Amino acid sequence: MTRVDSKNLFDFKPTGQIDEDVQAMDSQFEAMMEDSPETMETMNRMQELQEKHDPESNAEYIKLFRGVSEPFVQWLNGNEALKFGGEETVMTSIKVPTSHCGEYDVSVEVYTPKELVNETRRGAYIYAHGGGAVSFSAADVRPGVQCQAVHMNMVTFNVDYRLAPETKCPNNIKDYYEVVKYVSKNAESLGVDPAKIVLSGESGGGYIVLGTLVMLAEQGEGDLVKLAMPVVPMVDDYCFSDPLAMTVEERFSHAEQRKIYQYMIAADFEQQKTSPYLFPGKASEELLEKFPPTIIIGAEFDGFITEYTRFSSRIRRAGRLLEFVVLPGCTHISFYIPGTKGNNTFIEVIKTIAREYVHC
């Protein structure tokens, strides 16, 4: 593939400090947790279980991990500012049949901006939700992704891929990959333009997207995708390195990430630890050269900042990086919270990307 031509649209300057509105919310969450003995007990138990790796401990850990995330999802989805996404889109659904891990139909929620309902050849935005590839669902992120559908002005496919540890690597990636192939093959009946397929997802969903880019590259199918846009993605095994060299945010989450990769996502960690399916950052230069045009969006104070910064450098050298955007003053997913300075910036960024790289 030829080298992509970046328009160099973004030049954000790091601030060296977390935005004040994010700091204020963090303080509120900490106070709420401290006022809840049950929550504090759960957090302390999870910290203990990070160092225990027997099957019973792992099962207890993932149950607590999923449970502790629910209040945040409920709080975020209750934000009035997210209601417009549902009001301005029409929701339908499709099922994509797969056979790579038993006979299984992957559920996909479809959000069509109302202004595009009667249009054909519309752009397709295929989304993978976050949650470390072990938690959340398409329904959990529905309000925010519906808003993205409006901002991107594209028919959006919110993929409910199977989660680890119940479904191991690479089968969760294959769920998403099969949806990409399905949308491309059935573009006419879905009313989308096969030349305007965009892949995106945040955090664990970004990992799913990157793993899919590896699969597409291996099959010589990178040209099926006009743009890949992973957001604050999990990329490689940096969490297994010395925490003394990590940023504060990386150090805070490294033990959790080790457990998730080693005992939740991997089918056999020792056999898979060099695989670009488990760690997309280990993809070879030959594969990177076959990636579709890629934009990586990160946050200045993110727990994966080192991983995707160096991966962006490798993709740029391979000639496939359009933009590397780091949102200043933001933490891991703080820019998804409506009303924050970071959210306003993020919305403008994805609108600009859609206008300059997709709808042009």
PDB file of N, CA, C and O in Angstrom, residues 89-94 108-112 142 146 155-158 190:
ATOM      1  N   THR A  89     -31.653   9.705  16.258  1.00  0.00           N
ATOM      2  CA  THR A  89     -31.332   8.505  15.494  1.00  0.00           C
ATOM      3  C   THR A  89     -32.497   7.523  15.541  1.00  0.00           C
ATOM      4  O   THR A  89     -33.343   7.571  16.444  1.00  0.00           O
ATOM      5  N   VAL A  90     -32.526   6.629  14.569  1.00  0.00           N
ATOM      6  CA  VAL A  90     -33.482   5.522  14.538  1.00  0.00           C
ATOM      7  C   VAL A  90     -32.702   4.254  14.863  1.00  0.00           C
ATOM      8  O   VAL A  90     -31.691   3.953  14.207  1.00  0.00           O
ATOM      9  N   MET A  91     -33.151   3.506  15.853  1.00  0.00           N
ATOM     10  CA  MET A  91     -32.428   2.301  16.277  1.00  0.00           C
ATOM     11  C   MET A  91     -33.080   1.049  15.711  1.00  0.00           C
ATOM     12  O   MET A  91     -34.280   0.841  15.813  1.00  0.00           O
ATOM     13  N   THR A  92     -32.267   0.213  15.083  1.00  0.00           N
ATOM     14  CA  THR A  92     -32.674  -1.114  14.637  1.00  0.00           C
ATOM     15  C   THR A  92     -31.597  -2.091  15.099  1.00  0.00           C
ATOM     16  O   THR A  92     -30.738  -1.743  15.906  1.00  0.00           O
ATOM     17  N   SER A  93     -31.623  -3.300  14.594  1.00  0.00           N
ATOM     18  CA  SER A  93     -30.589  -4.271  14.980  1.00  0.00           C
ATOM     19  C   SER A  93     -30.430  -5.322  13.891  1.00  0.00           C
ATOM     20  O   SER A  93     -31.332  -5.526  13.065  1.00  0.00           O
ATOM     21  N   ILE A  94     -29.276  -5.955  13.895  1.00  0.00           N
ATOM     22  CA  ILE A  94     -29.018  -7.070  12.989  1.00  0.00           C
ATOM     23  C   ILE A  94     -28.322  -8.175  13.780  1.00  0.00           C
ATOM     24  O   ILE A  94     -27.791  -7.942  14.878  1.00  0.00           O
ATOM     25  N   VAL A 108     -25.878  -6.830  16.922  1.00  0.00           N
ATOM     26  CA  VAL A 108     -25.372  -5.507  16.566  1.00  0.00           C
ATOM     27  C   VAL A 108     -26.522  -4.511  16.607  1.00  0.00           C
ATOM     28  O   VAL A 108     -27.529  -4.692  15.920  1.00  0.00           O
ATOM     29  N   GLU A 109     -26.387  -3.480  17.428  1.00  0.00           N
ATOM     30  CA  GLU A 109     -27.360  -2.395  17.425  1.00  0.00           C
ATOM     31  C   GLU A 109     -26.983  -1.411  16.322  1.00  0.00           C
ATOM     32  O   GLU A 109     -25.807  -1.087  16.152  1.00  0.00           O
ATOM     33  N   VAL A 110     -27.980  -0.935  15.586  1.00  0.00           N
ATOM     34  CA  VAL A 110     -27.736  -0.037  14.454  1.00  0.00           C
ATOM     35  C   VAL A 110     -28.447   1.293  14.711  1.00  0.00           C
ATOM     36  O   VAL A 110     -29.650   1.311  14.974  1.00  0.00           O
ATOM     37  N   TYR A 111     -27.687   2.382  14.656  1.00  0.00           N
ATOM     38  CA  TYR A 111     -28.244   3.715  14.876  1.00  0.00           C
ATOM     39  C   TYR A 111     -28.092   4.534  13.592  1.00  0.00           C
ATOM     40  O   TYR A 111     -26.977   4.797  13.141  1.00  0.00           O
ATOM     41  N   THR A 112     -29.210   4.934  13.024  1.00  0.00           N
ATOM     42  CA  THR A 112     -29.196   5.716  11.796  1.00  0.00           C
ATOM     43  C   THR A 112     -29.637   7.144  12.095  1.00  0.00           C
ATOM     44  O   THR A 112     -30.774   7.348  12.555  1.00  0.00           O
ATOM     45  N   ARG A 142     -24.881   2.597  24.693  1.00  0.00           N
ATOM     46  CA  ARG A 142     -25.801   3.048  23.642  1.00  0.00           C
ATOM     47  C   ARG A 142     -25.965   4.572  23.577  1.00  0.00           C
ATOM     48  O   ARG A 142     -25.806   5.156  22.489  1.00  0.00           O
ATOM     49  N   GLN A 146     -24.836   6.555  20.251  1.00  0.00           N
ATOM     50  CA  GLN A 146     -25.859   7.214  19.428  1.00  0.00           C
ATOM     51  C   GLN A 146     -25.467   8.671  19.162  1.00  0.00           C
ATOM     52  O   GLN A 146     -25.657   9.178  18.048  1.00  0.00           O
ATOM     53  N   VAL A 155     -24.234   5.903   9.622  1.00  0.00           N
ATOM     54  CA  VAL A 155     -24.957   4.760  10.180  1.00  0.00           C
ATOM     55  C   VAL A 155     -23.978   4.011  11.078  1.00  0.00           C
ATOM     56  O   VAL A 155     -22.888   3.628  10.634  1.00  0.00           O
ATOM     57  N   THR A 156     -24.370   3.804  12.319  1.00  0.00           N
ATOM     58  CA  THR A 156     -23.431   3.269  13.308  1.00  0.00           C
ATOM     59  C   THR A 156     -23.845   1.872  13.758  1.00  0.00           C
ATOM     60  O   THR A 156     -25.004   1.634  14.125  1.00  0.00           O
ATOM     61  N   PHE A 157     -22.885   0.948  13.722  1.00  0.00           N
ATOM     62  CA  PHE A 157     -23.090  -0.451  14.096  1.00  0.00           C
ATOM     63  C   PHE A 157     -22.368  -0.698  15.419  1.00  0.00           C
ATOM     64  O   PHE A 157     -21.138  -0.760  15.461  1.00  0.00           O
ATOM     65  N   ASN A 158     -23.123  -0.832  16.486  1.00  0.00           N
ATOM     66  CA  ASN A 158     -22.572  -1.003  17.834  1.00  0.00           C
ATOM     67  C   ASN A 158     -22.526  -2.499  18.147  1.00  0.00           C
ATOM     68  O   ASN A 158     -23.555  -3.128  18.399  1.00  0.00           O
ATOM     69  N   LEU A 190     -27.738  -2.891   3.328  1.00  0.00           N
ATOM     70  CA  LEU A 190     -27.708  -2.097   4.557  1.00  0.00           C
ATOM     71  C   LEU A 190     -27.782  -0.600   4.263  1.00  0.00           C
ATOM     72  O   LEU A 190     -27.909   0.210   5.186  1.00  0.00           O
TER      73      LEU A 190
END
